Short mmCIF file of C-alpha atoms in Angstrom, two decimals:
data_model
loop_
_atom_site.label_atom_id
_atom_site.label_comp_id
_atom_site.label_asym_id
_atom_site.label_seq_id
_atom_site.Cartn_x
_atom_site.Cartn_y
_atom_site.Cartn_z
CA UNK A 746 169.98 10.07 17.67
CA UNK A 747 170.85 6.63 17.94
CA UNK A 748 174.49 5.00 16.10
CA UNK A 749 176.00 7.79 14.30
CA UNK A 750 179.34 6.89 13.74
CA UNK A 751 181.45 10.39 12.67
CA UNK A 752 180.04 12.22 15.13
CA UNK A 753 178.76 12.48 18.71
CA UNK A 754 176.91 15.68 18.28
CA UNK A 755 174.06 14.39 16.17
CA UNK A 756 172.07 17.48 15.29
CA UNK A 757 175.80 19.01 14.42
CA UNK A 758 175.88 16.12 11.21
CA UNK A 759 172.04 16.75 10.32
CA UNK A 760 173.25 20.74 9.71
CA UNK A 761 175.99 19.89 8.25
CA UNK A 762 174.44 17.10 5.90
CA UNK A 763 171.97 19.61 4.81
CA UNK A 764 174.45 22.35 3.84
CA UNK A 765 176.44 19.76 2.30
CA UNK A 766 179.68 19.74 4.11
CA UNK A 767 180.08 16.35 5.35
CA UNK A 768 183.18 14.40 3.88
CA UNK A 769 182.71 11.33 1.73
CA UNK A 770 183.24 8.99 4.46
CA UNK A 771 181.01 11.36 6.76
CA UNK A 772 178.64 10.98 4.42
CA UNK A 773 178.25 7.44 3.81
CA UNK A 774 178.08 6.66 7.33
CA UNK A 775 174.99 9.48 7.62
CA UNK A 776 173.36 7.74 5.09
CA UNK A 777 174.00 4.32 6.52
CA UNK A 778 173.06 5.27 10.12
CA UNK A 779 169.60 6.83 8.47
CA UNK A 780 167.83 3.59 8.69
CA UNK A 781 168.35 4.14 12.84
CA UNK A 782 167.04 7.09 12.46
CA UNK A 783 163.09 7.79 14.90
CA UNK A 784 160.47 9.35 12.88
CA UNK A 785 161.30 12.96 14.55
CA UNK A 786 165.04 12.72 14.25
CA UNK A 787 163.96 12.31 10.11
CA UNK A 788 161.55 15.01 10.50
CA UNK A 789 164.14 17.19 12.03
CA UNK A 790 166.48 16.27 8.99
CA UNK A 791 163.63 17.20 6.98
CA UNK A 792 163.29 19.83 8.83
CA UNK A 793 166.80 21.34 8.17
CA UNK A 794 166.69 20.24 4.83
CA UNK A 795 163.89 22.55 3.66
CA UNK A 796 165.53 25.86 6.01
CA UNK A 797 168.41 25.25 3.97
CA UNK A 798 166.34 24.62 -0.08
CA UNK A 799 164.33 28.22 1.04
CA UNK A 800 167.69 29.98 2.10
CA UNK A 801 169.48 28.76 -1.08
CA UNK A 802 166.66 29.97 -3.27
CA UNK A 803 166.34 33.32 -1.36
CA UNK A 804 170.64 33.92 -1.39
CA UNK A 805 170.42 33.16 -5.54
CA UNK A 806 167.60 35.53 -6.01
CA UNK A 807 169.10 38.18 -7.86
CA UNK A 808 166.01 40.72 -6.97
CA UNK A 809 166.88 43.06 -3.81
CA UNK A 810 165.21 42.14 -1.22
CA UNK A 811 163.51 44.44 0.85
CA UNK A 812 161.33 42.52 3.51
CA UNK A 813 157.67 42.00 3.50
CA UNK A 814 155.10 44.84 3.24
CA UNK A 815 153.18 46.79 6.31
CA UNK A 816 150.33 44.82 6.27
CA UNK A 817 151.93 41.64 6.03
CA UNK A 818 151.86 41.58 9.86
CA UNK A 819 148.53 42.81 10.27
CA UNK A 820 147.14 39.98 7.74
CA UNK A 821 149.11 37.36 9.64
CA UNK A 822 147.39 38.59 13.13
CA UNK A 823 143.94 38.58 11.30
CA UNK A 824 144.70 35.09 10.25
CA UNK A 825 145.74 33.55 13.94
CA UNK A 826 142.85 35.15 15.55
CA UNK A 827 140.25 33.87 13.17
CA UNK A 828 137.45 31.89 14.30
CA UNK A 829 138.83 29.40 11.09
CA UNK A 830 142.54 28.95 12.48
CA UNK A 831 142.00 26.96 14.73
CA UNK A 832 139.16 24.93 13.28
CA UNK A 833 141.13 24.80 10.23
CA UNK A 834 144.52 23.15 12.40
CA UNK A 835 142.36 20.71 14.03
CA UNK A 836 141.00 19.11 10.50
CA UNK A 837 144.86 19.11 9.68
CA UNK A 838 145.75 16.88 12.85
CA UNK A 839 147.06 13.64 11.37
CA UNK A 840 147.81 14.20 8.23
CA UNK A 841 151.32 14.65 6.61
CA UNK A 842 152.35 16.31 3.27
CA UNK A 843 155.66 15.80 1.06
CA UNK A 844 155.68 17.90 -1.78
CA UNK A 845 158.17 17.27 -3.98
CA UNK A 846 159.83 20.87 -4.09
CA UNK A 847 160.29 20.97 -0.33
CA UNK A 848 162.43 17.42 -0.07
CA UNK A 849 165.84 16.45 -0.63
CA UNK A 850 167.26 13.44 -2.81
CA UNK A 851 169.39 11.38 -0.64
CA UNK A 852 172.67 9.70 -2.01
CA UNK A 853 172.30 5.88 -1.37
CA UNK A 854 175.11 3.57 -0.09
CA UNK A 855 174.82 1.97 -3.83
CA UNK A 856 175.73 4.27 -6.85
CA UNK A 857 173.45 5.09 -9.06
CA UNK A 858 170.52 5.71 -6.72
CA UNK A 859 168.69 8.32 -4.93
CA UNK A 860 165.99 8.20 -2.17
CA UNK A 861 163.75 10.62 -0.71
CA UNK A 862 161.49 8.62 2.68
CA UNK A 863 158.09 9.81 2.09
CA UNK A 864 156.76 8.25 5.22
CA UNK A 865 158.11 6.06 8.37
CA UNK A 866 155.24 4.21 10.07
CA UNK A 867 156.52 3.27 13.75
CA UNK A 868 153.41 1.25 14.83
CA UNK A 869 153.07 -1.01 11.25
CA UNK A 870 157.39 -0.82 11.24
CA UNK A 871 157.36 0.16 8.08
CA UNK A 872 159.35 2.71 5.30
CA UNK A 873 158.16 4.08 2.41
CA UNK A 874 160.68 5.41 -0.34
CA UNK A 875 160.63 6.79 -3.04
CA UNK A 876 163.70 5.90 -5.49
CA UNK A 877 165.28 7.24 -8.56
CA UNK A 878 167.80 4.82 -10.52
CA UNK A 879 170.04 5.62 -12.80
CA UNK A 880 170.98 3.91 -16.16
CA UNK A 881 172.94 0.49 -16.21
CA UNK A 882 172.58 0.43 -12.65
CA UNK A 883 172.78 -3.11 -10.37
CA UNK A 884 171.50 -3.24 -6.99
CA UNK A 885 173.39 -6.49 -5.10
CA UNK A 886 171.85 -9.56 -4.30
CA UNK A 887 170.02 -9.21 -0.49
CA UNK A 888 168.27 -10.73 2.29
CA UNK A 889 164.57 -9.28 3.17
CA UNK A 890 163.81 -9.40 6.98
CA UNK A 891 160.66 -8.18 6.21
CA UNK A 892 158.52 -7.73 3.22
CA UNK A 893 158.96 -5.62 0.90
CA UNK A 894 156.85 -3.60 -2.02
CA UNK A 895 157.72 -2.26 -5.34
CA UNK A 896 155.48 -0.43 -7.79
CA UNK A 897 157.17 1.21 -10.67
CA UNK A 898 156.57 4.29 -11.48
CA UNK A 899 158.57 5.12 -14.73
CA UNK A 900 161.62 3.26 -16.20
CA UNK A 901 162.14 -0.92 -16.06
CA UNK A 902 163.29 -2.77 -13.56
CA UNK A 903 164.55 -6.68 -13.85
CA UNK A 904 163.86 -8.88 -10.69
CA UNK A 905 163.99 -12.44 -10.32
CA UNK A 906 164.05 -12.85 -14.17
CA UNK A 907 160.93 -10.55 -15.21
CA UNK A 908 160.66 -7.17 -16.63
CA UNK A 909 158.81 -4.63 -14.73
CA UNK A 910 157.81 -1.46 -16.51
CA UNK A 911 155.36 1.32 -15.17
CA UNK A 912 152.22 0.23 -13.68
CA UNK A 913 154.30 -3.24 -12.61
CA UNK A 914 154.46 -4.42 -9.24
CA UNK A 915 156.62 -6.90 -7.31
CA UNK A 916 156.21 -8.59 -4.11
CA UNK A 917 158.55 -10.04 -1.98
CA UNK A 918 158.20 -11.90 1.31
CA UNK A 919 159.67 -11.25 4.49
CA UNK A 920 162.51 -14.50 4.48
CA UNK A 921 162.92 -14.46 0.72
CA UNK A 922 166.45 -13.33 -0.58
CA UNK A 923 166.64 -11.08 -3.36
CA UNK A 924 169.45 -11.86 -7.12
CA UNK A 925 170.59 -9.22 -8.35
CA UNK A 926 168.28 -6.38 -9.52
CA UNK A 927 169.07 -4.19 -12.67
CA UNK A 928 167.49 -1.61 -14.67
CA UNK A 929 169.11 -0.60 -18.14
CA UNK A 930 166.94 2.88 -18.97
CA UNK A 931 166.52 3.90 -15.29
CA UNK A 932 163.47 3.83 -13.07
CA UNK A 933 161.32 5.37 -10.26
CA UNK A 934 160.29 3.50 -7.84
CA UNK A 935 157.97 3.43 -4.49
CA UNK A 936 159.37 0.71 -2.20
CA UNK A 937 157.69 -0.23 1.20
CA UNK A 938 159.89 -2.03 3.07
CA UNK A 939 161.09 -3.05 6.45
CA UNK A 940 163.23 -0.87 8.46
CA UNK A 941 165.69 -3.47 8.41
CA UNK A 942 166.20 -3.47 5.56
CA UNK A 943 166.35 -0.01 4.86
CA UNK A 944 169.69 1.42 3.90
#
C-alpha cells in the first residue's frame, strides 16, 4: 500500500481498522491515506471488513453453535462439480456486487459524514461514493481537480446557493472551486468524483 503514515505494515492497519482498534490519530490518517489506496488494496479492506461484520454476528449469536450438517459437504461437492459451476462463474466475470449488509460506513476526515466507495474505476480515474450526512452539517469550501457528480438520494443539500432535494442533481467541473456546502435535515448522497479529490 502506498503513503500510510502510522504504520509500515500496511495490511497490519487494514486488520486493525476493521476490528476497530486504531487510535484517533491512527485513524484519521487511515482514512486520509484511503484516497491512495489501488482498487485491490480497497478490496482487501473490504475484504477484512466483511470477515470481521460475519464474525461479529456469529460471536453475538446467542444460539449454540454446533457446525454445519453431514450433507453440507456433500451438497457443496455436488455444487463444484456441476456442469453449471463453472458456466455459471464465467457469466459472473466482470461484474461486482455491494450489498449494503456486507459494507462498512467509513468515518470521513469532516464530522458529520460517512462514506462507503461503491466502486473505483482505474481506467476512467474515477470514485464512486456513497455518503450519509448528518444534520447541521458544513462541508468546507474546495478545489475540484476533476469533475465531480452529485445525485441526492434522500435529505437536502445547499450548493452554490440552490436547494437540492431527492431526485436533484449537481454538476461540477473539473477547475471549478466549490463554497461551502450545507445540509440542515441530513442527506444521502452518490458522488462521482476524481480520485483527487477523494478524501
Amino acid at each position: 500500500m502506498k503513503n500510510i503514515k502510522s504504520n509500515k505494515n500496511s495490511e497490519e492497519n487494514i486488520i486493525l481498522n476493521s476490528l476497530g482498534l486504531l487510535s484517533g490519530k491512527e485513524k484519521n490518517d487511515f482514512v486520509s491515506d484511503f484516497k491512495n489506496f489501488n482498487s485491490n488494496e480497497k478490496k482487501l479492506i473490504s475484504e477484512f471488513n466483511n470477515l470481521t461484520s460475519l464474525f461479529s454476528k456469529v460471536i453475538s449469536d446467542k444460539e449454540d453453535i454446533t457446525g454445519p450438517s453431514p450433507d453440507v459437504k456433500e451438497n457443496i461437492f455436488k455444487k463444484l462439480n456441476s456442469d453449471n459451476f463453472n458456466t455459471e462463474n464465467k457469466s459472473n466475470m466482470g461484474f461486482e456486487y455491494v450489498f449494503a449488509d456486507q459494507s462498512e460506513w467509513l468515518k470521513h476526515p469532516v464530522e458529520g459524514i460517512e462514506f462507503k466507495q461503491l466502486s473505483y474505476n482505474e481506467k476512467k480515474d474515477y470514485v464512486l461514493l456513497l455518503l450519509r450526512v448528518a444534520p447541521d452539517t458544513y462541508y468546507p469550501a474546495h478545489h475540484h481537480s476533476g469533475a465531480e457528480e452529485c445525485y441526492v438520494i434522500s435529505g437536502d443539500v445547499y450548493a452554490q446557493g440552490k436547494v437540492l432535494g431527492p431526485g436533484d442533481f449537481h454538476h461540477a467541473e473539473g477547475g471549478s472551486d466549490h463554497e461551502p456546502l450545507y445540509t440542515k435535515n441530513g442527506c444521502t448522497v452518490l458522488l462521482v468524483v476524481d480520485p483527487e479529490d477523494y478524501n
